[in-house]
């Protein structure tokens, strides 16, 4: 006994539904737990695509209609359509509220941070960078442990990707990227600009778009050789 809960547009038709166990009758009431799942379908012939997935809070499709992001309470899943629909990365971003894609770049807002995720053309390398939070601390991505090596890596990443900006308080809306700035509106629709002009961010963006030669040239000119990766 399935009931549709949400319908998602995009490159594929997404239907989120709840299923009550068949052994449970209607007389039991509404306190019986149900399973919520998502299924994608082709717009052409309504044939099912891929397998059932946990029902997400939101879905965002990339401009090329080849990838999508599924937002959950404790993670974000990145999925590819070709050669077959599959999940290729899971990001540990909690409580994501909204997101939008540029070319192979996913911008995500949470109640405490604004992040960008870069996806290389073959989807074999995915990198998440915090652009803004409430601390404005210098480490772009916190090291996973407190060792001296991790501390040094954190300092190196700060040099490459720049200092975090201060996130506006309250709910935010990600508007888009204009002239190398991420435009963010707060709950009063006041605009805030988060600079993406750091040389490391620019090189990473170019690499994600497939312009490897320019990314390498920019890195060689502005980033210390010991930090190249």
CSV table of C-alpha atoms in Angstrom, one decimal:
chain,number,residue,atom,x,y,z
A,1,UNK,CA,0.0,0.0,0.0
A,2,UNK,CA,2.0,3.0,-1.3
A,3,UNK,CA,1.1,6.6,-1.1
A,4,UNK,CA,2.9,9.4,-3.0
A,5,UNK,CA,4.3,12.1,-0.7
A,6,UNK,CA,6.4,14.4,-3.0
A,7,UNK,CA,7.0,14.8,-6.7
A,8,UNK,CA,10.4,16.2,-7.8
A,9,UNK,CA,11.1,17.6,-11.2
A,10,UNK,CA,14.4,17.7,-13.1
A,11,UNK,CA,16.0,15.5,-15.7
A,12,UNK,CA,14.1,12.5,-14.2
A,13,UNK,CA,10.8,12.4,-12.6
A,14,UNK,CA,11.2,11.7,-8.9
A,15,UNK,CA,8.4,10.3,-6.7
A,16,UNK,CA,8.7,10.0,-3.0
A,17,UNK,CA,6.2,7.6,-1.5
A,18,UNK,CA,5.4,5.9,1.8
A,19,UNK,CA,4.7,2.2,2.1
A,20,UNK,CA,2.8,0.6,4.9
A,21,UNK,CA,3.6,-3.1,5.7
A,22,UNK,CA,1.0,-5.2,3.9
A,23,UNK,CA,0.3,-7.2,7.1
A,24,UNK,CA,-1.0,-4.1,8.8
A,25,UNK,CA,-4.7,-3.3,8.4
A,26,UNK,CA,-6.3,0.2,8.3
A,27,UNK,CA,-8.0,-0.5,11.6
A,28,UNK,CA,-4.7,-0.3,13.5
A,29,UNK,CA,-4.6,3.5,13.0
A,30,UNK,CA,-2.0,6.0,12.0
A,31,UNK,CA,0.7,5.1,14.6
A,32,UNK,CA,2.2,2.4,12.5
A,33,UNK,CA,5.6,3.2,11.1
A,34,UNK,CA,5.9,3.5,7.3
A,35,UNK,CA,8.9,3.3,4.9
A,36,UNK,CA,9.5,6.3,2.8
A,37,UNK,CA,11.5,5.8,-0.4
A,38,UNK,CA,12.3,7.7,-3.7
A,39,UNK,CA,12.1,6.3,-7.2
A,40,UNK,CA,13.1,8.0,-10.4
A,41,UNK,CA,11.2,7.5,-13.7
A,42,UNK,CA,11.9,8.5,-17.3
A,43,UNK,CA,9.9,11.4,-18.6
A,44,UNK,CA,9.7,9.7,-22.0
A,45,UNK,CA,8.0,6.4,-21.2
A,46,UNK,CA,7.7,6.6,-17.4
A,47,UNK,CA,9.9,3.5,-17.0
A,48,UNK,CA,11.7,3.2,-13.6
A,49,UNK,CA,15.3,4.3,-13.4
A,50,UNK,CA,17.7,2.8,-10.9
A,51,UNK,CA,16.5,1.3,-7.6
A,52,UNK,CA,14.6,2.6,-4.6
A,53,UNK,CA,16.5,5.2,-2.5
A,54,UNK,CA,15.8,6.7,0.9
A,55,UNK,CA,13.4,9.7,0.5
A,56,UNK,CA,15.5,12.9,0.5
A,57,UNK,CA,14.5,16.4,1.8
A,58,UNK,CA,15.5,18.0,-1.5
A,59,UNK,CA,17.0,17.2,-4.9
A,60,UNK,CA,19.2,19.4,-7.1
A,61,UNK,CA,20.2,18.7,-10.7
A,62,UNK,CA,23.3,19.9,-12.4
A,63,UNK,CA,23.0,22.1,-15.6
A,64,UNK,CA,24.1,19.2,-17.8
A,65,UNK,CA,21.4,16.9,-16.4
A,66,UNK,CA,24.0,14.2,-15.7
A,67,UNK,CA,24.3,14.4,-11.9
A,68,UNK,CA,22.0,15.2,-9.0
A,69,UNK,CA,22.4,15.8,-5.3
A,70,UNK,CA,20.0,14.3,-2.7
A,71,UNK,CA,19.9,16.1,0.6
A,72,UNK,CA,19.3,14.2,3.8
A,73,UNK,CA,19.4,15.1,7.5
A,74,UNK,CA,22.9,13.7,8.0
A,75,UNK,CA,24.4,13.5,4.5
A,76,UNK,CA,24.3,14.5,0.9
A,77,UNK,CA,24.4,11.8,-1.8
A,78,UNK,CA,25.8,12.6,-5.3
A,79,UNK,CA,24.4,10.4,-8.1
A,80,UNK,CA,25.2,10.1,-11.7
A,81,UNK,CA,22.8,9.2,-14.5
A,82,UNK,CA,25.2,7.5,-16.9
A,83,UNK,CA,26.2,4.9,-17.8
A,84,UNK,CA,23.5,3.8,-15.3
A,85,UNK,CA,22.0,5.6,-12.4
A,86,UNK,CA,24.2,5.1,-9.3
A,87,UNK,CA,25.5,7.0,-6.2
A,88,UNK,CA,29.2,7.8,-6.5
A,89,UNK,CA,29.8,9.9,-3.4
A,90,UNK,CA,28.4,10.6,0.1
A,91,UNK,CA,29.2,13.9,1.8
A,92,UNK,CA,29.1,14.3,5.6
A,93,UNK,CA,27.2,17.6,5.4
A,94,UNK,CA,24.4,17.6,8.1
A,95,UNK,CA,21.1,19.5,8.0
A,96,UNK,CA,21.5,20.9,4.5
A,97,UNK,CA,18.8,23.4,3.6
A,98,UNK,CA,19.3,24.2,0.0
A,99,UNK,CA,21.7,23.7,-2.9
A,100,UNK,CA,22.4,24.6,-6.5
A,101,UNK,CA,24.8,23.5,-9.2
A,102,UNK,CA,27.2,25.3,-11.4
A,103,UNK,CA,29.3,23.3,-13.8
A,104,UNK,CA,30.4,20.4,-11.6
A,105,UNK,CA,30.2,22.6,-8.5
A,106,UNK,CA,27.6,22.2,-5.9
A,107,UNK,CA,26.9,25.1,-3.4
A,108,UNK,CA,25.2,24.0,-0.2
A,109,UNK,CA,23.8,26.0,2.7
A,110,UNK,CA,23.3,24.6,6.2
A,111,UNK,CA,22.2,26.4,9.4
A,112,UNK,CA,25.8,27.0,10.3
A,113,UNK,CA,27.8,27.0,7.1
A,114,UNK,CA,28.0,27.6,3.4
A,115,UNK,CA,30.0,25.0,1.4
A,116,UNK,CA,31.1,24.2,-2.1
A,117,UNK,CA,31.7,20.7,-3.5
A,118,UNK,CA,33.9,20.2,-6.6
A,119,UNK,CA,33.3,17.1,-8.7
A,120,UNK,CA,36.0,16.1,-11.3
A,121,UNK,CA,34.9,15.2,-14.8
A,122,UNK,CA,35.3,11.4,-14.1
A,123,UNK,CA,33.6,11.7,-10.7
A,124,UNK,CA,36.6,9.9,-9.2
A,125,UNK,CA,37.5,12.8,-7.0
A,126,UNK,CA,35.1,14.9,-4.9
A,127,UNK,CA,36.3,17.8,-2.6
A,128,UNK,CA,34.3,19.7,-0.1
A,129,UNK,CA,35.4,23.2,1.1
A,130,UNK,CA,33.7,25.4,3.7
A,131,UNK,CA,33.4,28.9,2.3
A,132,UNK,CA,31.6,30.6,5.3
A,133,UNK,CA,30.5,29.9,8.8
A,134,UNK,CA,29.9,31.7,12.1
A,135,UNK,CA,33.6,31.6,13.2
A,136,UNK,CA,35.4,32.9,10.1
A,137,UNK,CA,38.4,30.8,11.2
A,138,UNK,CA,41.3,30.4,8.9
A,139,UNK,CA,41.1,26.6,8.2
A,140,UNK,CA,39.1,26.0,5.1
A,141,UNK,CA,38.6,22.3,6.0
A,142,UNK,CA,39.2,21.1,9.6
A,143,UNK,CA,41.8,18.3,9.8
A,144,UNK,CA,40.3,14.9,10.9
A,145,UNK,CA,42.7,14.6,13.9
A,146,UNK,CA,44.8,16.8,16.2
A,147,UNK,CA,48.2,15.6,15.1
A,148,UNK,CA,50.9,18.0,14.0
A,149,UNK,CA,50.7,16.6,10.4
A,150,UNK,CA,47.0,17.3,10.3
A,151,UNK,CA,47.5,20.8,11.7
A,152,UNK,CA,50.0,21.5,9.1
A,153,UNK,CA,47.7,20.2,6.4
A,154,UNK,CA,45.0,22.5,7.7
A,155,UNK,CA,47.3,25.5,7.5
A,156,UNK,CA,48.3,24.5,4.0
A,157,UNK,CA,44.7,24.3,2.9
A,158,UNK,CA,44.0,27.7,4.3
A,159,UNK,CA,46.9,29.1,2.3
A,160,UNK,CA,45.5,27.5,-0.9
A,161,UNK,CA,41.7,28.2,-0.4
A,162,UNK,CA,41.7,31.3,1.7
A,163,UNK,CA,40.0,32.2,5.0
A,164,UNK,CA,36.4,31.4,5.6
A,165,UNK,CA,33.9,34.3,5.4
A,166,UNK,CA,31.4,35.0,8.1
A,167,UNK,CA,28.0,33.5,7.3
A,168,UNK,CA,24.9,35.7,7.6
A,169,UNK,CA,22.8,34.9,10.6
A,170,UNK,CA,19.5,33.1,10.2
A,171,UNK,CA,18.2,31.3,7.1
A,172,UNK,CA,19.9,32.1,3.9
A,173,UNK,CA,19.0,31.7,0.2
A,174,UNK,CA,21.8,30.9,-2.3
A,175,UNK,CA,21.1,33.1,-5.4
A,176,UNK,CA,23.9,32.2,-7.7
A,177,UNK,CA,27.5,33.0,-8.7
A,178,UNK,CA,28.2,36.4,-10.4
A,179,UNK,CA,31.5,37.9,-11.3
A,180,UNK,CA,33.4,35.3,-9.1
A,181,UNK,CA,31.2,36.0,-6.1
A,182,UNK,CA,28.6,33.7,-4.5
A,183,UNK,CA,25.5,35.8,-3.9
A,184,UNK,CA,23.6,35.0,-0.7
A,185,UNK,CA,20.4,36.6,0.6
A,186,UNK,CA,19.5,36.5,4.3
A,187,UNK,CA,16.0,36.2,5.7
A,188,UNK,CA,15.4,39.9,5.1
A,189,UNK,CA,16.5,39.5,1.4
A,190,UNK,CA,19.6,41.5,2.1
A,191,UNK,CA,22.4,40.5,-0.3
A,192,UNK,CA,25.8,39.2,0.9
A,193,UNK,CA,28.8,38.4,-1.3
A,194,UNK,CA,31.2,35.6,-0.7
A,195,UNK,CA,34.4,35.9,-2.7
A,196,UNK,CA,35.5,33.0,-4.9
A,197,UNK,CA,38.5,34.9,-6.3
A,198,UNK,CA,41.1,33.1,-4.2
A,199,UNK,CA,43.6,31.5,-6.6
A,200,UNK,CA,43.1,28.1,-5.1
A,201,UNK,CA,39.3,28.3,-5.5
A,202,UNK,CA,39.7,29.6,-9.0
A,203,UNK,CA,42.0,26.8,-10.0
A,204,UNK,CA,39.8,24.2,-8.4
A,205,UNK,CA,36.8,25.6,-10.2
A,206,UNK,CA,38.6,25.5,-13.6
A,207,UNK,CA,39.7,21.9,-13.0
A,208,UNK,CA,36.1,20.9,-12.2
A,209,UNK,CA,35.0,22.5,-15.5
A,210,UNK,CA,37.6,20.5,-17.4
A,211,UNK,CA,40.0,23.4,-18.1
A,212,UNK,CA,43.0,21.6,-16.7
A,213,UNK,CA,45.7,23.6,-18.6
A,214,UNK,CA,44.5,27.0,-17.2
A,215,UNK,CA,44.1,25.5,-13.7
A,216,UNK,CA,47.6,24.1,-13.8
A,217,UNK,CA,49.0,27.4,-15.0
A,218,UNK,CA,47.2,29.4,-12.3
A,219,UNK,CA,48.4,27.0,-9.6
A,220,UNK,CA,52.0,27.1,-10.8
A,221,UNK,CA,51.9,31.0,-10.8
A,222,UNK,CA,50.2,31.7,-7.5
A,223,UNK,CA,50.4,28.6,-5.3
A,224,UNK,CA,53.6,27.4,-3.6
A,225,UNK,CA,54.9,24.2,-5.3
A,226,UNK,CA,54.9,22.3,-2.0
A,227,UNK,CA,51.1,22.7,-1.9
A,228,UNK,CA,50.4,21.4,-5.4
A,229,UNK,CA,48.1,18.4,-5.5
